[in-house]
Coordinates of N, CA, C and O in Angstrom, one line a residue:
D2 N 2.5 7.7 15.0 CA 4.0 8.4 15.6 C 4.9 8.3 15.0 O 5.5 7.1 14.6
N3 N 5.2 9.6 14.3 CA 6.6 9.8 13.7 C 7.9 9.6 14.5 O 8.7 9.9 13.9
I4 N 7.5 10.0 16.4 CA 8.6 9.8 17.1 C 9.2 8.3 17.0 O 10.2 8.2 17.0
N5 N 7.9 7.9 17.2 CA 8.1 6.0 17.4 C 7.7 5.3 16.1 O 6.1 4.7 16.7
P6 N 8.1 4.9 15.0 CA 7.3 4.0 14.2 C 7.2 2.6 14.0 O 6.3 2.1 13.6
L7 N 7.8 2.1 15.3 CA 7.1 1.1 15.4 C 6.0 1.3 16.2 O 5.1 0.0 16.5
L8 N 5.7 2.3 16.1 CA 3.9 2.2 16.9 C 2.8 2.4 16.0 O 1.6 2.4 16.1
Y9 N 3.7 2.1 14.6 CA 2.4 2.1 13.1 C 1.6 0.8 14.0 O 2.2 -0.1 14.1
Y10 N 0.4 0.9 13.4 CA 0.1 -0.7 12.9 C -1.5 -0.2 12.0 O -1.9 0.4 11.6
I11 N -2.0 -2.0 11.4 CA -3.0 -1.8 10.9 C -4.3 -1.6 11.7 O -4.3 -2.7 12.4
Q12 N -5.6 -1.2 11.7 CA -7.2 -0.8 12.2 C -7.5 -2.6 11.5 O -7.8 -2.6 10.3
L13 N -7.7 -3.2 12.2 CA -8.7 -4.7 11.9 C -10.2 -5.1 11.6 O -10.5 -5.7 11.1
T14 N -10.3 -4.1 12.9 CA -11.9 -4.4 13.1 C -12.3 -2.2 12.5 O -12.0 -1.5 12.3
S15 N -13.7 -2.4 13.0 CA -14.6 -1.4 12.7 C -14.0 0.0 14.4 O -13.3 -0.4 14.7
S16 N -14.1 1.2 13.7 CA -13.8 1.9 14.5 C -14.3 1.7 16.0 O -13.5 2.0 16.8
D17 N -15.9 1.2 16.8 CA -15.8 0.9 17.4 C -14.9 -0.2 18.2 O -15.1 0.6 19.1
D18 N -14.4 -0.9 17.5 CA -13.3 -1.9 18.2 C -12.1 -1.1 18.3 O -11.1 -2.2 19.0
I19 N -11.8 0.4 18.3 CA -10.2 0.9 18.3 C -9.7 0.6 19.5 O -8.5 0.4 19.0
S20 N -10.4 0.5 20.6 CA -10.1 0.7 22.0 C -9.1 -0.7 22.1 O -7.7 -1.1 22.8
S21 N -9.6 -1.9 21.5 CA -8.8 -3.1 21.9 C -7.8 -3.7 20.7 O -7.2 -3.2 19.8
E22 N -6.6 -4.1 21.7 CA -4.8 -4.2 20.7 C -5.4 -5.5 20.2 O -4.3 -5.3 19.3
S23 N -6.7 -6.2 20.8 CA -6.7 -7.8 19.8 C -6.7 -6.9 18.2 O -7.1 -8.1 17.0
S24 N -7.6 -5.9 18.1 CA -8.0 -5.3 17.1 C -7.2 -4.7 15.9 O -7.2 -4.4 14.9
Q25 N -5.8 -4.6 16.7 CA -4.4 -4.4 15.0 C -3.3 -4.7 15.3 O -3.1 -5.5 16.3
L26 N -3.1 -4.6 14.3 CA -1.4 -5.1 14.0 C -0.3 -4.5 13.6 O -1.0 -3.6 12.8
S27 N 0.5 -4.8 15.0 CA 1.4 -3.9 14.6 C 2.4 -4.3 14.0 O 2.7 -5.2 13.5
M28 N 3.1 -2.9 13.3 CA 4.4 -2.9 13.1 C 5.2 -4.0 13.4 O 5.9 -5.0 12.8
T29 N 5.6 -4.3 14.8 CA 6.3 -5.2 15.6 C 6.1 -6.3 15.9 O 6.5 -7.5 15.3
D30 N 4.1 -6.3 15.3 CA 4.0 -8.0 14.9 C 4.4 -8.6 14.1 O 4.5 -9.7 13.8
I31 N 4.0 -7.7 12.8 CA 4.6 -8.0 11.6 C 5.9 -8.4 11.3 O 6.2 -9.1 11.2
Y32 N 7.0 -7.4 11.9 CA 8.1 -7.8 12.0 C 9.0 -9.3 12.0 O 9.6 -10.0 12.3
A33 N 7.6 -9.4 13.4 CA 8.1 -11.1 14.1 C 7.2 -11.7 13.2 O 7.5 -12.7 13.6
S34 N 6.5 -11.5 12.3 CA 6.3 -12.7 11.7 C 6.8 -12.8 10.8 O 8.5 -12.7 10.2
N35 N 6.7 -14.4 10.1 CA 6.9 -15.0 8.9 C 5.8 -15.5 8.1 O 5.8 -16.4 7.6
L36 N 6.0 -14.8 6.7 CA 5.0 -14.5 5.9 C 5.1 -15.3 4.8 O 6.7 -15.3 4.2
N37 N 4.7 -16.0 4.4 CA 4.4 -16.5 3.1 C 3.2 -16.3 2.1 O 2.5 -16.7 1.9
A38 N 3.6 -15.1 1.6 CA 3.0 -14.0 0.3 C 3.7 -14.0 -0.3 O 4.7 -13.2 0.2
D39 N 2.9 -13.4 -2.0 CA 3.9 -12.7 -2.9 C 4.0 -11.4 -3.3 O 4.6 -10.7 -3.3
L40 N 2.7 -10.9 -2.2 CA 2.3 -9.4 -2.5 C 1.1 -9.2 -1.4 O 0.2 -10.3 -0.7
V41 N 1.7 -7.9 -0.7 CA 0.5 -7.8 0.4 C 0.0 -5.9 -0.1 O 1.0 -4.8 -1.2
V42 N -1.1 -5.6 -0.1 CA -1.7 -4.6 -1.0 C -1.9 -3.6 0.4 O -3.0 -3.5 1.3
L43 N -1.1 -2.4 0.7 CA -1.7 -1.5 1.6 C -2.3 0.0 1.0 O -1.1 0.7 0.8
S44 N -3.9 -0.3 0.9 CA -4.2 1.2 -0.1 C -4.7 2.3 1.0 O -4.8 3.5 0.4
A45 N -4.5 2.1 2.1 CA -4.7 3.0 3.1 C -3.5 4.1 3.1 O -2.3 3.7 2.5
C46 N -4.3 5.2 3.8 CA -3.1 6.8 3.7 C -2.2 6.2 4.4 O -1.6 6.0 4.9
E47 N -0.7 6.6 3.5 CA 0.4 6.8 4.1 C 1.3 5.2 4.1 O 2.0 5.5 5.1
S48 N 0.5 4.3 4.2 CA 1.3 3.2 4.5 C 2.8 3.1 3.5 O 3.6 1.8 4.3
G49 N 3.4 3.5 2.7 CA 4.4 3.5 2.4 C 5.7 4.6 2.7 O 6.9 4.7 3.1
Y50 N 4.9 5.3 4.3 CA 5.7 6.7 4.0 C 6.2 6.1 5.8 O 5.4 5.6 5.9
G51 N 6.9 6.9 6.1 CA 7.4 6.5 7.4 C 8.2 7.2 7.5 O 9.2 7.9 7.0
Q52 N 9.1 7.2 9.0 CA 10.4 8.1 8.9 C 11.2 7.7 8.6 O 11.9 6.0 8.3
M53 N 13.1 7.9 8.3 CA 13.8 8.0 7.5 C 14.9 7.4 8.7 O 14.9 8.5 9.3
E54 N 15.1 6.3 8.4 CA 16.8 6.0 9.6 C 17.8 5.6 8.7 O 18.0 5.0 8.3
N55 N 19.2 6.4 9.2 CA 20.4 6.4 8.0 C 20.6 4.9 8.7 O 20.7 4.6 9.5
G56 N 21.0 4.2 7.3 CA 21.7 3.4 7.6 C 20.4 2.6 7.6 O 20.7 1.2 7.4
V57 N 19.5 2.5 7.7 CA 18.3 1.3 7.6 C 17.5 1.8 6.4 O 16.8 1.0 5.9
G58 N 16.6 3.2 6.3 CA 16.1 3.7 5.2 C 15.0 3.7 5.9 O 15.0 4.1 6.9
I59 N 13.8 3.6 5.3 CA 12.2 4.3 5.6 C 11.2 3.1 6.3 O 11.4 1.9 6.3
Y60 N 11.3 3.6 8.1 CA 10.1 2.3 8.7 C 8.8 2.9 8.6 O 7.9 3.8 8.2
S61 N 8.2 1.8 8.1 CA 7.1 1.8 7.4 C 6.1 0.8 7.3 O 6.9 -0.6 7.5
L62 N 4.9 0.6 6.9 CA 4.2 -0.6 6.9 C 4.9 -1.5 5.8 O 4.8 -2.7 6.3
A63 N 4.7 -0.8 4.5 CA 5.5 -1.5 3.4 C 6.9 -2.6 3.5 O 7.2 -3.5 4.0
R64 N 8.0 -1.9 4.8 CA 8.9 -2.5 4.7 C 9.0 -3.2 6.1 O 9.3 -4.6 5.7
A65 N 7.9 -3.0 7.0 CA 7.8 -4.5 7.5 C 7.0 -5.5 7.2 O 8.1 -6.8 7.5
F66 N 6.3 -5.1 5.9 CA 5.7 -6.5 5.7 C 7.0 -7.0 4.2 O 7.4 -8.4 4.3
H67 N 8.1 -6.5 4.4 CA 9.5 -7.0 3.0 C 10.2 -7.6 4.2 O 10.2 -9.4 4.0
Y68 N 10.1 -6.8 5.6 CA 11.3 -7.9 6.4 C 10.7 -9.0 7.0 O 11.3 -10.5 7.2
A69 N 9.5 -9.1 6.2 CA 8.5 -10.4 6.5 C 8.8 -11.8 6.4 O 7.8 -12.3 6.4
G70 N 8.9 -11.2 4.8 CA 9.0 -12.1 3.8 C 8.1 -11.8 2.5 O 8.2 -12.5 1.3
C71 N 7.4 -11.2 2.6 CA 6.0 -10.9 1.5 C 7.6 -9.8 0.4 O 8.0 -8.3 0.5
P72 N 7.8 -10.5 -0.4 CA 8.7 -9.5 -1.9 C 8.3 -8.8 -2.3 O 8.5 -7.6 -2.7
N73 N 6.9 -8.2 -2.4 CA 6.2 -7.2 -3.1 C 5.0 -6.7 -2.1 O 4.1 -7.3 -1.6
T74 N 5.1 -4.9 -2.2 CA 4.1 -5.0 -1.8 C 3.5 -3.4 -2.4 O 4.1 -2.6 -3.0
I75 N 2.1 -3.5 -2.6 CA 1.7 -1.9 -2.9 C 1.2 -1.0 -1.8 O 0.6 -1.9 -0.8
A76 N 2.2 -0.1 -1.8 CA 1.2 0.7 -0.9 C 1.5 2.4 -1.0 O 1.2 2.8 -2.2
T77 N 1.5 3.6 -0.4 CA 0.4 4.9 -1.0 C 1.6 6.0 -0.3 O 2.1 5.9 1.1
T78 N 2.0 6.5 -0.6 CA 3.5 7.9 -0.4 C 2.3 8.8 0.6 O 3.5 9.9 0.5
A79 N 1.5 9.2 0.7 CA 0.2 9.6 0.9 C -0.7 9.9 1.2 O -1.3 8.7 1.0
V80 N -1.4 11.0 1.9 CA -2.8 11.2 1.8 C -3.6 10.1 0.6 O -3.8 11.1 -0.2
V81 N -4.4 8.9 0.8 CA -5.6 8.6 -0.5 C -7.1 9.0 -0.9 O -7.4 9.5 0.5
D82 N -7.3 9.4 -1.5 CA -8.8 9.7 -1.9 C -9.7 8.6 -2.3 O -8.9 7.1 -3.2
E83 N -10.3 7.8 -1.1 CA -11.1 6.7 -0.8 C -11.5 6.5 -2.3 O -11.7 5.0 -2.9
Q84 N -12.2 6.9 -3.3 CA -13.4 6.3 -4.3 C -11.8 6.5 -5.7 O -12.0 5.1 -6.1
S85 N -10.8 7.0 -6.0 CA -9.7 6.8 -6.5 C -9.2 6.0 -6.5 O -8.5 5.0 -7.3
T86 N -8.4 5.5 -5.1 CA -7.5 4.2 -5.2 C -8.4 3.0 -5.1 O -7.8 2.3 -5.5
S87 N -9.7 2.9 -4.5 CA -10.1 1.8 -5.0 C -10.5 1.3 -6.3 O -10.7 -0.1 -6.5
E88 N -10.7 2.4 -7.0 CA -11.0 1.8 -8.6 C -9.2 1.5 -8.9 O -10.0 0.2 -9.8
I89 N -8.4 2.6 -8.7 CA -7.3 1.9 -9.7 C -6.9 0.5 -8.8 O -6.4 -0.3 -10.0
I90 N -7.4 0.2 -7.5 CA -6.4 -1.4 -6.8 C -7.8 -2.0 -7.9 O -7.0 -3.0 -7.6
H91 N -8.5 -1.7 -7.8 CA -9.7 -2.9 -8.7 C -9.3 -3.4 -9.8 O -9.6 -4.3 -10.4
Y92 N -9.2 -2.0 -10.8 CA -8.2 -2.7 -12.1 C -6.7 -3.4 -12.0 O -7.0 -4.1 -13.1
F93 N -6.2 -3.0 -10.9 CA -4.7 -3.7 -10.8 C -5.7 -5.3 -10.6 O -4.3 -6.0 -11.4
Y94 N -6.0 -5.0 -9.9 CA -6.5 -7.3 -10.0 C -7.0 -7.5 -10.8 O -6.8 -8.8 -11.5
E95 N -7.9 -7.0 -11.6 CA -8.2 -6.3 -12.7 C -7.3 -7.4 -14.0 O -7.2 -8.6 -14.6
Y96 N -6.4 -6.5 -14.1 CA -5.6 -6.7 -15.0 C -4.4 -7.9 -14.4 O -3.5 -8.6 -15.0
L97 N -4.1 -8.0 -13.2 CA -3.3 -8.9 -12.4 C -3.7 -10.3 -12.7 O -3.1 -11.2 -13.1
S98 N -4.8 -10.5 -12.8 CA -5.5 -11.7 -13.1 C -5.1 -12.1 -14.4 O -5.7 -13.2 -14.8
Q99 N -5.3 -11.3 -15.4 CA -4.8 -11.3 -16.7 C -3.4 -11.6 -17.2 O -2.7 -11.4 -18.2
E100 N -2.7 -12.1 -16.2 CA -1.2 -12.8 -15.8 C -0.5 -11.5 -15.9 O 1.4 -11.6 -16.7
N101 N -0.4 -10.4 -16.2 CA 0.4 -9.2 -16.0 C 1.2 -9.6 -15.2 O 1.0 -9.5 -14.0
T102 N 2.7 -8.9 -15.0 CA 3.6 -8.6 -14.3 C 3.3 -7.7 -13.3 O 2.1 -6.9 -13.7
L103 N 3.3 -7.8 -11.3 CA 2.7 -6.7 -10.8 C 3.1 -5.1 -11.2 O 1.5 -4.2 -11.1
D104 N 4.3 -5.1 -11.6 CA 4.2 -3.8 -12.3 C 3.5 -3.4 -12.9 O 2.8 -1.9 -13.4
V105 N 3.6 -4.1 -14.5 CA 2.5 -4.1 -15.6 C 0.6 -3.7 -15.0 O 0.3 -2.7 -15.7
A106 N 0.7 -4.5 -14.4 CA -0.9 -4.5 -14.0 C -1.1 -3.2 -13.6 O -2.5 -2.4 -13.8
L107 N -0.4 -2.7 -12.3 CA -0.6 -1.4 -11.9 C -0.4 0.0 -12.5 O -1.3 1.1 -12.6
Q108 N 0.4 -0.2 -13.6 CA 0.9 0.9 -14.4 C -0.6 0.8 -15.5 O -1.2 2.0 -15.7
K109 N -1.3 -0.6 -15.9 CA -1.8 -0.1 -16.7 C -3.5 -0.3 -15.8 O -4.4 0.6 -16.4
A110 N -3.4 0.1 -15.0 CA -4.2 0.3 -13.7 C -4.7 1.7 -13.5 O -6.0 2.1 -13.9
K111 N -3.4 2.1 -13.6 CA -3.6 3.7 -13.6 C -4.3 4.5 -14.8 O -4.6 5.6 -15.0
I112 N -3.4 4.0 -15.9 CA -3.8 4.7 -17.0 C -5.0 4.4 -17.4 O -6.2 5.4 -18.3
K113 N -5.4 3.5 -17.2 CA -7.5 3.1 -17.0 C -7.5 4.3 -16.3 O -9.0 4.6 -17.0
Y114 N -7.6 4.0 -15.5 CA -8.3 5.6 -14.5 C -8.1 6.6 -15.3 O -9.1 7.3 -15.0
L115 N -6.9 7.0 -15.6 CA -6.7 8.1 -16.2 C -7.8 8.1 -17.4 O -8.4 9.2 -17.9
D116 N -7.5 7.2 -18.5 CA -8.6 7.4 -19.7 C -9.8 7.3 -19.0 O -10.5 8.0 -20.1
L117 N -10.7 6.6 -18.5 CA -11.9 6.7 -18.0 C -12.6 8.2 -16.7 O -13.4 8.7 -17.2
N118 N -11.4 8.7 -16.7 CA -11.4 9.8 -15.8 C -10.8 11.3 -16.4 O -11.5 12.3 -15.9
G119 N -10.2 11.2 -17.2 CA -9.6 12.6 -17.9 C -7.7 12.6 -17.8 O -7.7 12.5 -16.2
R120 N -7.2 13.3 -18.3 CA -5.7 12.7 -18.5 C -5.0 14.0 -17.6 O -4.6 14.0 -16.6
E121 N -6.5 14.9 -17.2 CA -5.9 16.2 -16.4 C -6.5 15.9 -14.6 O -6.5 16.9 -13.7
V122 N -6.8 14.7 -14.6 CA -6.9 14.4 -13.7 C -5.8 14.7 -12.6 O -4.5 14.5 -12.9
E123 N -5.8 15.2 -11.3 CA -4.7 15.6 -10.2 C -4.1 14.3 -10.0 O -4.4 13.2 -9.7
P124 N -2.7 14.4 -9.8 CA -2.2 13.5 -9.8 C -1.9 12.9 -8.0 O -1.5 11.0 -7.8
Y125 N -2.1 13.5 -7.3 CA -2.8 13.0 -6.1 C -3.8 12.0 -6.0 O -3.8 11.0 -5.1
L126 N -4.1 11.8 -7.0 CA -5.4 10.9 -7.1 C -5.1 9.4 -7.3 O -5.4 8.5 -7.4
W127 N -3.8 9.8 -8.3 CA -3.6 8.2 -8.9 C -2.0 8.0 -8.5 O -1.7 6.9 -8.4
G128 N -1.4 9.1 -8.2 CA -0.1 8.4 -8.0 C 1.2 7.9 -7.3 O 2.0 8.2 -7.4
N129 N 0.3 8.0 -6.0 CA 1.0 8.1 -4.8 C 0.8 6.9 -4.3 O 1.2 6.2 -3.2
I130 N 0.3 5.6 -5.5 CA 0.2 4.5 -5.3 C 1.7 3.9 -6.3 O 1.7 3.8 -7.3
I131 N 1.9 3.0 -5.2 CA 3.5 2.3 -5.7 C 3.5 0.8 -5.3 O 3.3 0.6 -4.5
L132 N 4.6 1.2 -6.2 CA 5.0 -0.9 -6.0 C 6.4 -1.2 -5.6 O 7.4 -0.2 -5.8
L133 N 6.3 -1.7 -4.2 CA 7.5 -1.6 -3.7 C 8.1 -3.2 -3.5 O 7.4 -4.4 -3.5
G134 N 9.3 -3.9 -4.8 CA 9.9 -5.1 -4.8 C 10.5 -5.3 -5.8 O 10.7 -4.4 -6.7
N135 N 9.9 -6.6 -6.3 CA 11.0 -7.7 -7.2 C 9.7 -7.6 -8.8 O 10.3 -7.7 -9.8
S136 N 8.2 -7.0 -8.4 CA 7.8 -6.7 -9.7 C 7.3 -8.2 -10.5 O 6.5 -8.0 -11.6
K137 N 7.5 -9.5 -9.8 CA 7.1 -10.3 -10.9 C 6.0 -11.6 -10.2 O 5.6 -10.9 -9.6

């Protein structure tokens, strides 16, 4: 809802249960939370995209998690390809487990994806996955 970004939500169950509000984590719920997490990964389409508000910034799910106390978020800025995003996030966790910083782990994950799939791969398959935060 580009008119009211506070209506953004994360669907927590299958599409069969989509009508149930209890299966949704709304932006309002996230803003009201007090999170104790170092990283949130939002690999779904446009999770870092939102409405620009002068003096505030971009209202997005990623911003909501930051406001709730999570200093780092992996998000996407456009529609994603499910297969390529899944591979890159898998590689990201692989490199993160090797004690790389968040930014380096994401960079290495993207490079590995390009190495395995060819450097001519369209940027929309890998370029819209971003890190927001302090990268530590």
